[in-house]
Amino acid sequence: MELTRDAASFREATDAARDGGASIGFVPTMGALHEGHRSLLRAARTQTDRVAVSIFVNPMQFEDPDDLARYPRDEAADLAMCEAEGADLVWAPPLEEVYPLGVELAHPDPGEVGDLYEGAARPGHFAGVLLVVHRLFDVAGPCTAFFGEKDAQQLFLVRRMAEREPALGVTIVGCPTQREPDGLARSSRNTALPPEEREQAACLFLALTEAAERARSGERNANALVAVMAREIGATPLARLDYAAVVDEATFEPIGVLDVPARAIVAARFPSARLIDNIALPKAAA
Ligand code: AMP
């Protein structure tokens, strides 16, 4: 496994692999790697010839400086996981390699969806995400990039950006959310939860599965599903509901009736961390 710090060396390595006829699987991360990231590495390993990983905590997508300062970092453990999962190339750049002084970078517009849900809770977040992901794609070159469904709104916006800019040569693959045994979505932020909060954090998944069950049993009113999710999270003493919604998979906009492929999304604040999760809603059983 090769570790590079500067953008030029990372690009040289991916170019050399492509010149040799290999496809590149690219897994962008902010480090503190866990089982969710591992699943992306494995998907890349099975679907592409060479696996490239980036590890970069992007300050531009944090609107709260304390949140950025608290973000967990453990490069040695990250490199060990990349190596164990058969990554070929890791790019762990310093800030100036991602945002070089005097270089004008593309600022893709997240549009209206960028102001909803996570974008409403974290103003400027998706502009920061698309800025860094576009830069990472520019440096990595043509590839298949793997993203988690855990961050469904991010996946939607990144996929739309890649589709709108075919010159990037990037195809996006979404990978299923990896969960703890009680259903809590794996996240770098889970380590911040003390035991009582950790126990109650399963309420997000409970809310989503209850909504999914209602959809399977024939409920077509999205507001009824939203109410079910809000009730479940609202009944959890340490959780404060941020949002619960049902969105159209094709537009990420809220829907009233489940007559298109839809996804339920939730966010809740606990005293020690803010958690998000989502689930694809099944069609009603015949
Ligand atoms: P992050 O390091 O948090 O920026 O995440 C890097 C990638 O891992 C993103 O595409 C995330 O959606 C994905 N990811 C994070 N947690 C999970 C999870 N529990 N299951 C699947 N993918 C995940």
mmCIF file of C-alpha atoms and ligand atoms in Angstrom:
data_model
loop_
_atom_site.group_PDB
_atom_site.id
_atom_site.type_symbol
_atom_site.label_atom_id
_atom_site.label_comp_id
_atom_site.label_asym_id
_atom_site.label_seq_id
_atom_site.Cartn_x
_atom_site.Cartn_y
_atom_site.Cartn_z
ATOM 1 C CA MET A 1 0.000 0.000 0.000
ATOM 2 C CA GLU A 2 1.340 3.411 -0.998
ATOM 3 C CA LEU A 3 0.785 6.500 1.194
ATOM 4 C CA THR A 4 0.962 9.910 -0.475
ATOM 5 C CA ARG A 5 0.586 13.400 0.986
ATOM 6 C CA ASP A 6 0.729 15.667 -2.037
ATOM 7 C CA ALA A 7 -1.915 15.910 -4.729
ATOM 8 C CA ALA A 8 0.526 15.509 -7.635
ATOM 9 C CA SER A 9 1.849 12.148 -6.382
ATOM 10 C CA PHE A 10 -1.664 10.850 -5.760
ATOM 11 C CA ARG A 11 -2.669 11.808 -9.309
ATOM 12 C CA GLU A 12 0.517 10.262 -10.750
ATOM 13 C CA ALA A 13 -0.280 6.987 -9.009
ATOM 14 C CA THR A 14 -3.897 6.847 -10.242
ATOM 15 C CA ASP A 15 -2.787 7.873 -13.756
ATOM 16 C CA ALA A 16 -0.192 5.080 -13.770
ATOM 17 C CA ALA A 17 -2.842 2.536 -12.725
ATOM 18 C CA ARG A 18 -5.268 3.763 -15.410
ATOM 19 C CA ASP A 19 -2.477 3.736 -18.029
ATOM 20 C CA GLY A 20 -1.963 0.084 -17.139
ATOM 21 C CA GLY A 21 -5.642 -0.573 -17.884
ATOM 22 C CA ALA A 22 -6.820 -0.752 -14.260
ATOM 23 C CA SER A 23 -10.104 0.734 -13.021
ATOM 24 C CA ILE A 24 -9.892 2.902 -9.884
ATOM 25 C CA GLY A 25 -12.238 2.535 -6.929
ATOM 26 C CA PHE A 26 -12.101 5.706 -4.841
ATOM 27 C CA VAL A 27 -13.290 5.915 -1.221
ATOM 28 C CA PRO A 28 -13.269 9.475 0.180
ATOM 29 C CA THR A 29 -13.293 9.588 4.009
ATOM 30 C CA MET A 30 -12.622 11.887 6.937
ATOM 31 C CA GLY A 31 -10.725 9.148 8.779
ATOM 32 C CA ALA A 32 -11.636 7.644 12.179
ATOM 33 C CA LEU A 33 -12.484 4.622 10.054
ATOM 34 C CA HIS A 34 -15.073 2.122 11.292
ATOM 35 C CA GLU A 35 -17.146 -0.759 9.911
ATOM 36 C CA GLY A 36 -19.115 1.623 7.677
ATOM 37 C CA HIS A 37 -15.935 2.703 5.912
ATOM 38 C CA ARG A 38 -14.731 -0.912 5.826
ATOM 39 C CA SER A 39 -17.811 -1.882 3.827
ATOM 40 C CA LEU A 40 -17.006 0.831 1.254
ATOM 41 C CA LEU A 41 -13.415 -0.450 0.976
ATOM 42 C CA ARG A 42 -14.732 -3.966 0.425
ATOM 43 C CA ALA A 43 -17.219 -2.835 -2.218
ATOM 44 C CA ALA A 44 -14.412 -0.988 -4.018
ATOM 45 C CA ARG A 45 -12.152 -4.053 -3.727
ATOM 46 C CA THR A 46 -14.720 -6.333 -5.342
ATOM 47 C CA GLN A 47 -15.926 -3.905 -8.036
ATOM 48 C CA THR A 48 -12.682 -2.232 -9.193
ATOM 49 C CA ASP A 49 -9.020 -3.138 -9.852
ATOM 50 C CA ARG A 50 -7.199 -0.589 -7.644
ATOM 51 C CA VAL A 51 -8.558 0.870 -4.409
ATOM 52 C CA ALA A 52 -7.662 4.466 -3.526
ATOM 53 C CA VAL A 53 -8.706 6.030 -0.198
ATOM 54 C CA SER A 54 -8.520 9.664 0.847
ATOM 55 C CA ILE A 55 -8.340 10.656 4.516
ATOM 56 C CA PHE A 56 -9.018 14.344 5.033
ATOM 57 C CA VAL A 57 -11.085 16.140 7.675
ATOM 58 C CA ASN A 58 -12.564 18.937 5.581
ATOM 59 C CA PRO A 59 -12.836 22.149 7.630
ATOM 60 C CA MET A 60 -15.075 23.717 4.944
ATOM 61 C CA GLN A 61 -18.012 21.462 5.829
ATOM 62 C CA PHE A 62 -17.954 22.214 9.573
ATOM 63 C CA GLU A 63 -19.876 25.334 10.523
ATOM 64 C CA ASP A 64 -19.100 24.815 14.214
ATOM 65 C CA PRO A 65 -15.364 25.167 15.087
ATOM 66 C CA ASP A 66 -15.844 23.095 18.283
ATOM 67 C CA ASP A 67 -17.338 20.253 16.241
ATOM 68 C CA LEU A 68 -14.286 20.349 13.962
ATOM 69 C CA ALA A 69 -11.873 20.430 16.914
ATOM 70 C CA ARG A 70 -13.649 17.450 18.551
ATOM 71 C CA TYR A 71 -13.720 15.340 15.374
ATOM 72 C CA PRO A 72 -11.837 12.075 16.128
ATOM 73 C CA ARG A 73 -8.521 11.478 14.370
ATOM 74 C CA ASP A 74 -6.364 8.329 14.376
ATOM 75 C CA GLU A 75 -4.243 8.044 11.251
ATOM 76 C CA ALA A 76 -2.267 4.988 12.368
ATOM 77 C CA ALA A 77 -5.447 2.957 12.933
ATOM 78 C CA ASP A 78 -6.912 4.264 9.654
ATOM 79 C CA LEU A 79 -3.859 3.162 7.673
ATOM 80 C CA ALA A 80 -3.970 -0.257 9.357
ATOM 81 C CA MET A 81 -7.588 -0.732 8.278
ATOM 82 C CA CYS A 82 -6.844 0.398 4.710
ATOM 83 C CA GLU A 83 -3.935 -2.047 4.550
ATOM 84 C CA ALA A 84 -5.995 -4.891 6.030
ATOM 85 C CA GLU A 85 -8.756 -4.298 3.443
ATOM 86 C CA GLY A 86 -6.316 -4.389 0.551
ATOM 87 C CA ALA A 87 -6.259 -0.685 -0.363
ATOM 88 C CA ASP A 88 -3.548 0.093 -2.898
ATOM 89 C CA LEU A 89 -3.247 3.807 -2.371
ATOM 90 C CA VAL A 90 -3.992 6.226 0.482
ATOM 91 C CA TRP A 91 -3.973 9.976 0.052
ATOM 92 C CA ALA A 92 -3.802 11.749 3.437
ATOM 93 C CA PRO A 93 -3.108 15.351 2.459
ATOM 94 C CA PRO A 94 -2.405 18.426 4.558
ATOM 95 C CA LEU A 95 -4.828 21.337 4.109
ATOM 96 C CA GLU A 96 -2.726 23.169 1.522
ATOM 97 C CA GLU A 97 -2.723 20.180 -0.853
ATOM 98 C CA VAL A 98 -6.522 20.189 -0.959
ATOM 99 C CA TYR A 99 -6.916 23.976 -0.944
ATOM 100 C CA PRO A 100 -3.750 25.316 -2.592
ATOM 101 C CA LEU A 101 -3.270 29.074 -2.242
ATOM 102 C CA GLY A 102 -3.902 30.975 -5.453
ATOM 103 C CA VAL A 103 -5.735 28.117 -7.192
ATOM 104 C CA GLU A 104 -9.374 28.835 -8.043
ATOM 105 C CA LEU A 105 -11.411 25.707 -7.319
ATOM 106 C CA ALA A 106 -14.890 24.855 -8.607
ATOM 107 C CA HIS A 107 -17.683 25.667 -6.150
ATOM 108 C CA PRO A 108 -20.552 23.362 -7.191
ATOM 109 C CA ASP A 109 -23.938 24.716 -6.158
ATOM 110 C CA PRO A 110 -25.926 22.320 -3.920
ATOM 111 C CA GLY A 111 -29.134 24.105 -5.065
ATOM 112 C CA GLU A 112 -32.346 24.084 -3.064
ATOM 113 C CA VAL A 113 -31.867 20.557 -1.723
ATOM 114 C CA GLY A 114 -28.676 21.844 -0.118
ATOM 115 C CA ASP A 115 -30.774 24.063 2.179
ATOM 116 C CA LEU A 116 -33.109 21.290 3.365
ATOM 117 C CA TYR A 117 -32.660 18.909 6.334
ATOM 118 C CA GLU A 118 -28.900 18.611 7.005
ATOM 119 C CA GLY A 119 -28.400 21.838 5.065
ATOM 120 C CA ALA A 120 -30.958 23.654 7.236
ATOM 121 C CA ALA A 121 -29.371 22.352 10.438
ATOM 122 C CA ARG A 122 -25.847 23.082 9.197
ATOM 123 C CA PRO A 123 -25.841 26.154 6.902
ATOM 124 C CA GLY A 124 -23.076 25.961 4.291
ATOM 125 C CA HIS A 125 -22.434 22.283 5.020
ATOM 126 C CA PHE A 126 -23.238 20.939 1.548
ATOM 127 C CA ALA A 127 -21.415 23.747 -0.243
ATOM 128 C CA GLY A 128 -18.365 22.627 1.776
ATOM 129 C CA VAL A 129 -19.002 18.961 0.986
ATOM 130 C CA LEU A 130 -19.350 19.538 -2.759
ATOM 131 C CA LEU A 131 -16.308 21.842 -2.784
ATOM 132 C CA VAL A 132 -14.090 19.143 -1.273
ATOM 133 C CA VAL A 133 -15.601 16.198 -3.155
ATOM 134 C CA HIS A 134 -15.213 18.015 -6.475
ATOM 135 C CA ARG A 135 -11.576 18.778 -5.627
ATOM 136 C CA LEU A 136 -10.960 15.151 -4.564
ATOM 137 C CA PHE A 137 -12.510 13.909 -7.832
ATOM 138 C CA ASP A 138 -10.406 16.384 -9.821
ATOM 139 C CA VAL A 139 -7.225 15.087 -8.223
ATOM 140 C CA ALA A 140 -8.190 11.397 -8.289
ATOM 141 C CA GLY A 141 -9.229 11.477 -11.965
ATOM 142 C CA PRO A 142 -11.728 9.139 -13.651
ATOM 143 C CA CYS A 143 -12.907 6.499 -11.195
ATOM 144 C CA THR A 144 -15.813 4.767 -9.515
ATOM 145 C CA ALA A 145 -16.410 6.496 -6.167
ATOM 146 C CA PHE A 146 -18.083 4.737 -3.228
ATOM 147 C CA PHE A 147 -20.319 6.606 -0.771
ATOM 148 C CA GLY A 148 -22.489 5.412 2.125
ATOM 149 C CA GLU A 149 -26.285 5.566 2.115
ATOM 150 C CA LYS A 150 -25.878 6.544 5.786
ATOM 151 C CA ASP A 151 -25.429 10.106 4.493
ATOM 152 C CA ALA A 152 -28.303 9.920 2.023
ATOM 153 C CA GLN A 153 -28.606 13.634 1.300
ATOM 154 C CA GLN A 154 -24.861 13.855 0.694
ATOM 155 C CA LEU A 155 -25.016 10.814 -1.598
ATOM 156 C CA PHE A 156 -27.892 12.423 -3.530
ATOM 157 C CA LEU A 157 -26.019 15.715 -3.994
ATOM 158 C CA VAL A 158 -22.677 14.094 -4.884
ATOM 159 C CA ARG A 159 -24.346 11.800 -7.425
ATOM 160 C CA ARG A 160 -26.198 14.738 -8.983
ATOM 161 C CA MET A 161 -22.950 16.732 -9.183
ATOM 162 C CA ALA A 162 -21.141 13.835 -10.895
ATOM 163 C CA GLU A 163 -24.023 13.351 -13.354
ATOM 164 C CA ARG A 164 -24.112 17.064 -14.187
ATOM 165 C CA GLU A 165 -20.379 17.076 -14.845
ATOM 166 C CA PRO A 166 -19.591 14.037 -16.993
ATOM 167 C CA ALA A 167 -16.119 15.475 -17.726
ATOM 168 C CA LEU A 168 -15.112 14.428 -14.197
ATOM 169 C CA GLY A 169 -15.426 10.817 -15.351
ATOM 170 C CA VAL A 170 -16.747 9.687 -11.972
ATOM 171 C CA THR A 171 -19.462 7.086 -11.418
ATOM 172 C CA ILE A 172 -21.032 7.035 -7.958
ATOM 173 C CA VAL A 173 -21.901 3.800 -6.161
ATOM 174 C CA GLY A 174 -24.089 3.982 -3.020
ATOM 175 C CA CYS A 175 -23.402 1.353 -0.331
ATOM 176 C CA PRO A 176 -25.826 0.120 2.377
ATOM 177 C CA THR A 177 -25.653 1.551 5.903
ATOM 178 C CA GLN A 178 -23.701 -0.582 8.360
ATOM 179 C CA ARG A 179 -25.311 -0.848 11.798
ATOM 180 C CA GLU A 180 -24.564 -1.852 15.380
ATOM 181 C CA PRO A 181 -26.483 -4.932 16.640
ATOM 182 C CA ASP A 182 -29.277 -2.678 18.037
ATOM 183 C CA GLY A 183 -29.642 -0.923 14.682
ATOM 184 C CA LEU A 184 -27.707 2.281 15.431
ATOM 185 C CA ALA A 185 -25.935 3.360 12.242
ATOM 186 C CA ARG A 186 -22.153 3.141 12.622
ATOM 187 C CA SER A 187 -20.649 6.600 12.879
ATOM 188 C CA SER A 188 -17.454 8.250 14.053
ATOM 189 C CA ARG A 189 -19.714 10.334 16.299
ATOM 190 C CA ASN A 190 -21.040 7.316 18.237
ATOM 191 C CA THR A 191 -17.859 7.202 20.334
ATOM 192 C CA ALA A 192 -18.908 10.544 21.875
ATOM 193 C CA LEU A 193 -22.049 8.986 23.415
ATOM 194 C CA PRO A 194 -21.947 8.040 27.118
ATOM 195 C CA PRO A 195 -23.722 4.722 27.960
ATOM 196 C CA GLU A 196 -27.196 6.129 28.657
ATOM 197 C CA GLU A 197 -27.241 8.169 25.452
ATOM 198 C CA ARG A 198 -25.770 5.273 23.496
ATOM 199 C CA GLU A 199 -28.588 3.016 24.697
ATOM 200 C CA GLN A 200 -31.279 5.521 23.696
ATOM 201 C CA ALA A 201 -29.600 6.285 20.348
ATOM 202 C CA ALA A 202 -31.300 3.210 18.868
ATOM 203 C CA CYS A 203 -34.511 5.298 18.746
ATOM 204 C CA LEU A 204 -33.578 6.630 15.294
ATOM 205 C CA PHE A 205 -33.496 3.156 13.780
ATOM 206 C CA LEU A 206 -36.638 2.132 15.716
ATOM 207 C CA ALA A 207 -38.464 5.153 14.298
ATOM 208 C CA LEU A 208 -37.329 4.349 10.755
ATOM 209 C CA THR A 209 -38.202 0.656 10.948
ATOM 210 C CA GLU A 210 -41.626 1.474 12.343
ATOM 211 C CA ALA A 211 -42.230 3.847 9.415
ATOM 212 C CA ALA A 212 -41.011 1.168 6.986
ATOM 213 C CA GLU A 213 -43.365 -1.418 8.520
ATOM 214 C CA ARG A 214 -46.328 0.950 8.194
ATOM 215 C CA ALA A 215 -45.409 1.586 4.552
ATOM 216 C CA ARG A 216 -45.203 -2.163 3.936
ATOM 217 C CA SER A 217 -48.624 -2.628 5.496
ATOM 218 C CA GLY A 218 -50.116 -0.115 3.083
ATOM 219 C CA GLU A 219 -49.855 3.334 4.693
ATOM 220 C CA ARG A 220 -49.471 5.789 1.783
ATOM 221 C CA ASN A 221 -49.776 9.049 3.699
ATOM 222 C CA ALA A 222 -46.243 10.386 4.237
ATOM 223 C CA ASN A 223 -47.380 12.684 7.063
ATOM 224 C CA ALA A 224 -48.662 9.685 8.999
ATOM 225 C CA LEU A 225 -45.199 8.106 8.725
ATOM 226 C CA VAL A 226 -43.552 11.367 9.804
ATOM 227 C CA ALA A 227 -45.841 11.440 12.859
ATOM 228 C CA VAL A 228 -44.889 7.856 13.757
ATOM 229 C CA MET A 229 -41.175 8.701 13.594
ATOM 230 C CA ALA A 230 -41.577 11.953 15.533
ATOM 231 C CA ARG A 231 -43.531 10.111 18.254
ATOM 232 C CA GLU A 232 -40.851 7.417 18.646
ATOM 233 C CA ILE A 233 -37.986 9.907 18.901
ATOM 234 C CA GLY A 234 -40.068 12.336 20.973
ATOM 235 C CA ALA A 235 -40.696 9.556 23.517
ATOM 236 C CA THR A 236 -36.945 9.063 24.035
ATOM 237 C CA PRO A 237 -35.923 11.127 27.088
ATOM 238 C CA LEU A 238 -32.410 12.147 25.970
ATOM 239 C CA ALA A 239 -33.269 12.733 22.279
ATOM 240 C CA ARG A 240 -34.516 15.972 20.790
ATOM 241 C CA LEU A 241 -36.032 15.579 17.331
ATOM 242 C CA ASP A 242 -34.362 17.752 14.712
ATOM 243 C CA TYR A 243 -36.389 16.548 11.737
ATOM 244 C CA ALA A 244 -38.300 13.531 10.466
ATOM 245 C CA ALA A 245 -39.350 13.518 6.817
ATOM 246 C CA VAL A 246 -40.267 11.353 3.844
ATOM 247 C CA VAL A 247 -38.530 12.350 0.614
ATOM 248 C CA ASP A 248 -38.723 11.379 -3.056
ATOM 249 C CA GLU A 249 -35.602 9.307 -3.888
ATOM 250 C CA ALA A 250 -35.364 11.067 -7.269
ATOM 251 C CA THR A 251 -35.428 14.670 -5.983
ATOM 252 C CA PHE A 252 -34.826 14.504 -2.217
ATOM 253 C CA GLU A 253 -37.854 16.767 -1.798
ATOM 254 C CA PRO A 254 -40.631 16.001 0.702
ATOM 255 C CA ILE A 255 -43.660 14.090 -0.584
ATOM 256 C CA GLY A 256 -47.237 13.823 0.660
ATOM 257 C CA VAL A 257 -48.186 10.458 -0.841
ATOM 258 C CA LEU A 258 -46.037 7.352 -1.249
ATOM 259 C CA ASP A 259 -46.575 6.929 -4.990
ATOM 260 C CA VAL A 260 -42.867 7.094 -5.938
ATOM 261 C CA PRO A 261 -39.721 5.405 -4.517
ATOM 262 C CA ALA A 262 -39.272 7.153 -1.168
ATOM 263 C CA ARG A 263 -36.874 7.377 1.776
ATOM 264 C CA ALA A 264 -37.560 8.203 5.405
ATOM 265 C CA ILE A 265 -34.923 10.431 7.020
ATOM 266 C CA VAL A 266 -34.408 11.518 10.641
ATOM 267 C CA ALA A 267 -32.032 13.590 12.751
ATOM 268 C CA ALA A 268 -31.946 13.918 16.532
ATOM 269 C CA ARG A 269 -29.811 15.788 19.010
ATOM 270 C CA PHE A 270 -28.487 14.020 22.062
ATOM 271 C CA PRO A 271 -26.590 15.989 24.724
ATOM 272 C CA SER A 272 -23.237 14.664 23.396
ATOM 273 C CA ALA A 273 -23.836 14.248 19.646
ATOM 274 C CA ARG A 274 -26.242 14.918 16.812
ATOM 275 C CA LEU A 275 -27.210 11.728 14.947
ATOM 276 C CA ILE A 276 -28.777 11.130 11.514
ATOM 277 C CA ASP A 277 -30.178 8.043 9.830
ATOM 278 C CA ASN A 278 -32.473 7.015 6.979
ATOM 279 C CA ILE A 279 -34.126 4.016 5.365
ATOM 280 C CA ALA A 280 -35.615 3.234 1.953
ATOM 281 C CA LEU A 281 -39.367 2.766 2.328
ATOM 282 C CA PRO A 282 -40.685 -0.509 0.894
ATOM 283 C CA LYS A 283 -43.653 -0.763 -1.439
ATOM 284 C CA ALA A 284 -46.850 -1.985 0.177
ATOM 285 C CA ALA A 285 -46.955 -5.773 0.355
ATOM 286 C CA ALA A 286 -49.437 -7.125 -2.218
HETATM 287 P P1 AMP B 1 -17.025 10.194 6.683
HETATM 288 O O1 AMP B 1 -15.648 9.690 7.012
HETATM 289 O O2 AMP B 1 -17.930 10.279 7.861
HETATM 290 O O3 AMP B 1 -17.001 11.442 5.820
HETATM 291 O O4 AMP B 1 -17.667 9.066 5.787
HETATM 292 C C1 AMP B 1 -16.991 8.596 4.631
HETATM 293 C C2 AMP B 1 -17.930 7.718 3.864
HETATM 294 O O5 AMP B 1 -18.328 6.615 4.675
HETATM 295 C C3 AMP B 1 -19.217 8.447 3.447
HETATM 296 O O6 AMP B 1 -19.544 8.066 2.117
HETATM 297 C C4 AMP B 1 -20.219 7.923 4.437
HETATM 298 O O7 AMP B 1 -21.543 7.937 3.953
HETATM 299 C C5 AMP B 1 -19.736 6.496 4.631
HETATM 300 N N1 AMP B 1 -20.257 5.935 5.879
HETATM 301 C C6 AMP B 1 -20.198 6.491 7.121
HETATM 302 N N2 AMP B 1 -20.848 5.715 8.017
HETATM 303 C C7 AMP B 1 -21.349 4.671 7.322
HETATM 304 C C8 AMP B 1 -22.126 3.526 7.674
HETATM 305 N N3 AMP B 1 -22.530 3.320 8.927
HETATM 306 N N4 AMP B 1 -22.453 2.642 6.705
HETATM 307 C C9 AMP B 1 -22.047 2.849 5.420
HETATM 308 N N5 AMP B 1 -21.307 3.910 5.030
HETATM 309 C C10 AMP B 1 -20.960 4.805 5.954
#
